[in-house]
Amino acid sequence: EVHLVESGGGSVQAGGSRRLSCTASGFSFDETDLGWYRQAPGNECELVSTISSDGSTYYAYSGKGRFTISRDNAKNTVYLQMNSLKPEDTAVYYCVADPPEWLRSVGSCPFVTIRYWGQGTQVTVSS
C-alpha cells in the first residue's frame, strides 16, 4: 500500500522560510516522479514543483527563484524548500507521486488523474 506523509507545514511571517518533507512507502521511490501541488481557499489546485526520477526539476512561475525541490532516495523523501514566502503562498500543500502527466491547475486537490497523494499540510504566511 502506498503512503505519502507530509510534514513541515505551519505558520510563518512573510519573508520567512519553510521546508516541507514528504516521506513515501509502498513503491519504488527512486524510479518515481514526484511533485507538490497546493490549494488556497477559493483557488484551483495548482502545480508547484516537480522532480523526476533522474532529478530533473520544474517550477511553476509562482515559486520560481524562491522554491527548491529535492529528493533523497536513500530516505524515500522529497522536500520543498520555500524561501521568501508571501501571504499568497498560504495554502494546503500536497505531495504526489507517479503522475501519468502533470496538470498545471485543476479544480480541486486531490484529483483522480494522479493516484497517489499525501494528506496535505497547511502553510500559512502572515503579512
PDB file of C-alpha atoms in Angstrom:
ATOM      1  CA  GLU A   1       0.000   0.000   0.000  1.00  0.00           C
ATOM      2  CA  VAL A   2       1.297   3.430  -0.961  1.00  0.00           C
ATOM      3  CA  HIS A   3       1.693   6.067   1.723  1.00  0.00           C
ATOM      4  CA  LEU A   4       2.829   9.658   1.374  1.00  0.00           C
ATOM      5  CA  VAL A   5       3.218  11.542   4.647  1.00  0.00           C
ATOM      6  CA  GLU A   6       3.898  15.269   4.588  1.00  0.00           C
ATOM      7  CA  SER A   7       5.351  17.337   7.388  1.00  0.00           C
ATOM      8  CA  GLY A   8       6.795  20.781   7.892  1.00  0.00           C
ATOM      9  CA  GLY A   9       3.743  22.935   7.480  1.00  0.00           C
ATOM     10  CA  GLY A  10       2.881  25.700   9.885  1.00  0.00           C
ATOM     11  CA  SER A  11       2.722  29.443  10.281  1.00  0.00           C
ATOM     12  CA  VAL A  12       5.453  31.817   9.171  1.00  0.00           C
ATOM     13  CA  GLN A  13       5.767  35.527   8.612  1.00  0.00           C
ATOM     14  CA  ALA A  14       6.190  36.969   5.163  1.00  0.00           C
ATOM     15  CA  GLY A  15       9.790  36.759   4.039  1.00  0.00           C
ATOM     16  CA  GLY A  16      10.401  33.653   6.083  1.00  0.00           C
ATOM     17  CA  SER A  17      11.176  30.099   5.044  1.00  0.00           C
ATOM     18  CA  ARG A  18       9.655  26.706   5.446  1.00  0.00           C
ATOM     19  CA  ARG A  19      10.780  23.247   4.386  1.00  0.00           C
ATOM     20  CA  LEU A  20       8.164  20.659   3.598  1.00  0.00           C
ATOM     21  CA  SER A  21       9.019  16.975   3.664  1.00  0.00           C
ATOM     22  CA  CYS A  22       7.170  14.021   2.223  1.00  0.00           C
ATOM     23  CA  THR A  23       8.188  10.519   3.183  1.00  0.00           C
ATOM     24  CA  ALA A  24       6.927   7.734   0.969  1.00  0.00           C
ATOM     25  CA  SER A  25       6.472   3.993   1.150  1.00  0.00           C
ATOM     26  CA  GLY A  26       4.892   1.243  -0.875  1.00  0.00           C
ATOM     27  CA  PHE A  27       6.533   1.853  -4.242  1.00  0.00           C
ATOM     28  CA  SER A  28       9.949   2.113  -5.902  1.00  0.00           C
ATOM     29  CA  PHE A  29      10.727   5.632  -4.781  1.00  0.00           C
ATOM     30  CA  ASP A  30      13.891   6.110  -6.831  1.00  0.00           C
ATOM     31  CA  GLU A  31      12.080   5.187 -10.060  1.00  0.00           C
ATOM     32  CA  THR A  32       9.125   7.502  -9.482  1.00  0.00           C
ATOM     33  CA  ASP A  33       8.435  11.092 -10.462  1.00  0.00           C
ATOM     34  CA  LEU A  34       7.265  13.253  -7.569  1.00  0.00           C
ATOM     35  CA  GLY A  35       5.821  16.687  -7.063  1.00  0.00           C
ATOM     36  CA  TRP A  36       3.917  19.190  -4.998  1.00  0.00           C
ATOM     37  CA  TYR A  37       0.532  20.774  -5.564  1.00  0.00           C
ATOM     38  CA  ARG A  38      -1.162  23.398  -3.453  1.00  0.00           C
ATOM     39  CA  GLN A  39      -4.622  24.770  -2.966  1.00  0.00           C
ATOM     40  CA  ALA A  40      -5.592  28.027  -1.356  1.00  0.00           C
ATOM     41  CA  PRO A  41      -9.185  28.835  -0.365  1.00  0.00           C
ATOM     42  CA  GLY A  42     -11.144  29.914  -3.406  1.00  0.00           C
ATOM     43  CA  ASN A  43      -8.356  28.926  -5.793  1.00  0.00           C
ATOM     44  CA  GLU A  44      -7.796  25.969  -8.055  1.00  0.00           C
ATOM     45  CA  CYS A  45      -5.409  23.163  -7.206  1.00  0.00           C
ATOM     46  CA  GLU A  46      -2.099  24.456  -8.562  1.00  0.00           C
ATOM     47  CA  LEU A  47       1.070  22.625  -9.566  1.00  0.00           C
ATOM     48  CA  VAL A  48       4.004  23.999  -7.580  1.00  0.00           C
ATOM     49  CA  SER A  49       7.022  21.901  -8.499  1.00  0.00           C
ATOM     50  CA  THR A  50       8.077  18.507  -9.803  1.00  0.00           C
ATOM     51  CA  ILE A  51      11.156  16.329  -9.714  1.00  0.00           C
ATOM     52  CA  SER A  52      11.673  13.374 -11.986  1.00  0.00           C
ATOM     53  CA  SER A  53      13.354  10.100 -11.149  1.00  0.00           C
ATOM     54  CA  ASP A  54      16.530  11.376 -12.825  1.00  0.00           C
ATOM     55  CA  GLY A  55      16.457  14.590 -10.786  1.00  0.00           C
ATOM     56  CA  SER A  56      15.130  16.991 -13.404  1.00  0.00           C
ATOM     57  CA  THR A  57      13.055  19.731 -11.850  1.00  0.00           C
ATOM     58  CA  TYR A  58      10.213  22.031 -12.830  1.00  0.00           C
ATOM     59  CA  TYR A  59       8.888  25.088 -11.043  1.00  0.00           C
ATOM     60  CA  ALA A  60       5.677  26.922 -11.626  1.00  0.00           C
ATOM     61  CA  TYR A  61       6.090  30.651 -12.171  1.00  0.00           C
ATOM     62  CA  SER A  62       4.720  31.400  -8.714  1.00  0.00           C
ATOM     63  CA  GLY A  63       7.597  29.687  -6.964  1.00  0.00           C
ATOM     64  CA  LYS A  64      10.439  30.079  -9.423  1.00  0.00           C
ATOM     65  CA  GLY A  65      13.507  31.504  -7.752  1.00  0.00           C
ATOM     66  CA  ARG A  66      12.056  31.052  -4.277  1.00  0.00           C
ATOM     67  CA  PHE A  67      11.273  27.335  -4.035  1.00  0.00           C
ATOM     68  CA  THR A  68      13.625  24.377  -4.374  1.00  0.00           C
ATOM     69  CA  ILE A  69      12.517  20.801  -4.760  1.00  0.00           C
ATOM     70  CA  SER A  70      14.876  17.946  -3.970  1.00  0.00           C
ATOM     71  CA  ARG A  71      14.782  14.274  -3.211  1.00  0.00           C
ATOM     72  CA  ASP A  72      16.725  11.863  -1.036  1.00  0.00           C
ATOM     73  CA  ASN A  73      16.238   8.404  -2.458  1.00  0.00           C
ATOM     74  CA  ALA A  74      18.012   6.798   0.496  1.00  0.00           C
ATOM     75  CA  LYS A  75      15.352   8.254   2.804  1.00  0.00           C
ATOM     76  CA  ASN A  76      12.406   7.907   0.402  1.00  0.00           C
ATOM     77  CA  THR A  77      11.760  11.586   0.973  1.00  0.00           C
ATOM     78  CA  VAL A  78      11.054  14.562  -1.245  1.00  0.00           C
ATOM     79  CA  TYR A  79      11.472  18.104   0.016  1.00  0.00           C
ATOM     80  CA  LEU A  80      10.165  21.515  -0.904  1.00  0.00           C
ATOM     81  CA  GLN A  81      12.291  24.338   0.449  1.00  0.00           C
ATOM     82  CA  MET A  82      10.303  27.557   0.348  1.00  0.00           C
ATOM     83  CA  ASN A  83      12.070  30.877   0.855  1.00  0.00           C
ATOM     84  CA  SER A  84      10.906  34.481   0.740  1.00  0.00           C
ATOM     85  CA  LEU A  85       7.398  33.362   1.484  1.00  0.00           C
ATOM     86  CA  LYS A  86       4.485  35.633   0.633  1.00  0.00           C
ATOM     87  CA  PRO A  87       0.941  35.709   2.016  1.00  0.00           C
ATOM     88  CA  GLU A  88      -0.262  34.417  -1.354  1.00  0.00           C
ATOM     89  CA  ASP A  89       1.717  31.218  -0.717  1.00  0.00           C
ATOM     90  CA  THR A  90      -0.777  30.367   2.011  1.00  0.00           C
ATOM     91  CA  ALA A  91      -2.329  27.047   1.032  1.00  0.00           C
ATOM     92  CA  VAL A  92      -2.564  23.368   1.760  1.00  0.00           C
ATOM     93  CA  TYR A  93       0.414  21.699   0.117  1.00  0.00           C
ATOM     94  CA  TYR A  94       0.129  18.150  -1.195  1.00  0.00           C
ATOM     95  CA  CYS A  95       2.850  15.695  -2.100  1.00  0.00           C
ATOM     96  CA  VAL A  96       2.064  13.489  -5.095  1.00  0.00           C
ATOM     97  CA  ALA A  97       3.720  10.526  -6.757  1.00  0.00           C
ATOM     98  CA  ASP A  98       3.742   8.748 -10.088  1.00  0.00           C
ATOM     99  CA  PRO A  99       1.562  11.022 -12.186  1.00  0.00           C
ATOM    100  CA  PRO A 100       0.631   9.947 -15.738  1.00  0.00           C
ATOM    101  CA  GLU A 101       1.016  13.637 -16.577  1.00  0.00           C
ATOM    102  CA  TRP A 102       1.489  16.935 -14.779  1.00  0.00           C
ATOM    103  CA  LEU A 103      -1.527  19.234 -14.946  1.00  0.00           C
ATOM    104  CA  ARG A 104      -0.818  22.850 -14.133  1.00  0.00           C
ATOM    105  CA  SER A 105      -4.127  23.524 -12.450  1.00  0.00           C
ATOM    106  CA  VAL A 106      -7.247  21.575 -11.700  1.00  0.00           C
ATOM    107  CA  GLY A 107     -10.368  22.464  -9.811  1.00  0.00           C
ATOM    108  CA  SER A 108      -9.663  20.756  -6.523  1.00  0.00           C
ATOM    109  CA  CYS A 109      -6.934  18.784  -4.783  1.00  0.00           C
ATOM    110  CA  PRO A 110      -6.757  15.819  -4.766  1.00  0.00           C
ATOM    111  CA  PHE A 111      -7.908  14.886  -8.233  1.00  0.00           C
ATOM    112  CA  VAL A 112      -8.292  11.456  -9.757  1.00  0.00           C
ATOM    113  CA  THR A 113      -5.721  11.783 -12.567  1.00  0.00           C
ATOM    114  CA  ILE A 114      -2.943  11.281 -10.004  1.00  0.00           C
ATOM    115  CA  ARG A 115      -3.451   8.189  -7.907  1.00  0.00           C
ATOM    116  CA  TYR A 116      -1.069   8.848  -5.008  1.00  0.00           C
ATOM    117  CA  TRP A 117      -1.485  11.853  -2.706  1.00  0.00           C
ATOM    118  CA  GLY A 118      -0.375  12.806   0.735  1.00  0.00           C
ATOM    119  CA  GLN A 119      -2.846  14.094   3.275  1.00  0.00           C
ATOM    120  CA  GLY A 120      -1.782  17.714   2.808  1.00  0.00           C
ATOM    121  CA  THR A 121      -0.011  20.134   5.110  1.00  0.00           C
ATOM    122  CA  GLN A 122      -1.142  23.685   5.794  1.00  0.00           C
ATOM    123  CA  VAL A 123       1.253  26.566   5.269  1.00  0.00           C
ATOM    124  CA  THR A 124       0.068  29.958   6.476  1.00  0.00           C
ATOM    125  CA  VAL A 125       2.077  33.087   5.682  1.00  0.00           C
ATOM    126  CA  SER A 126       1.161  36.226   7.568  1.00  0.00           C
ATOM    127  CA  SER A 127       1.996  39.744   6.471  1.00  0.00           C
TER     128      SER A 127
END
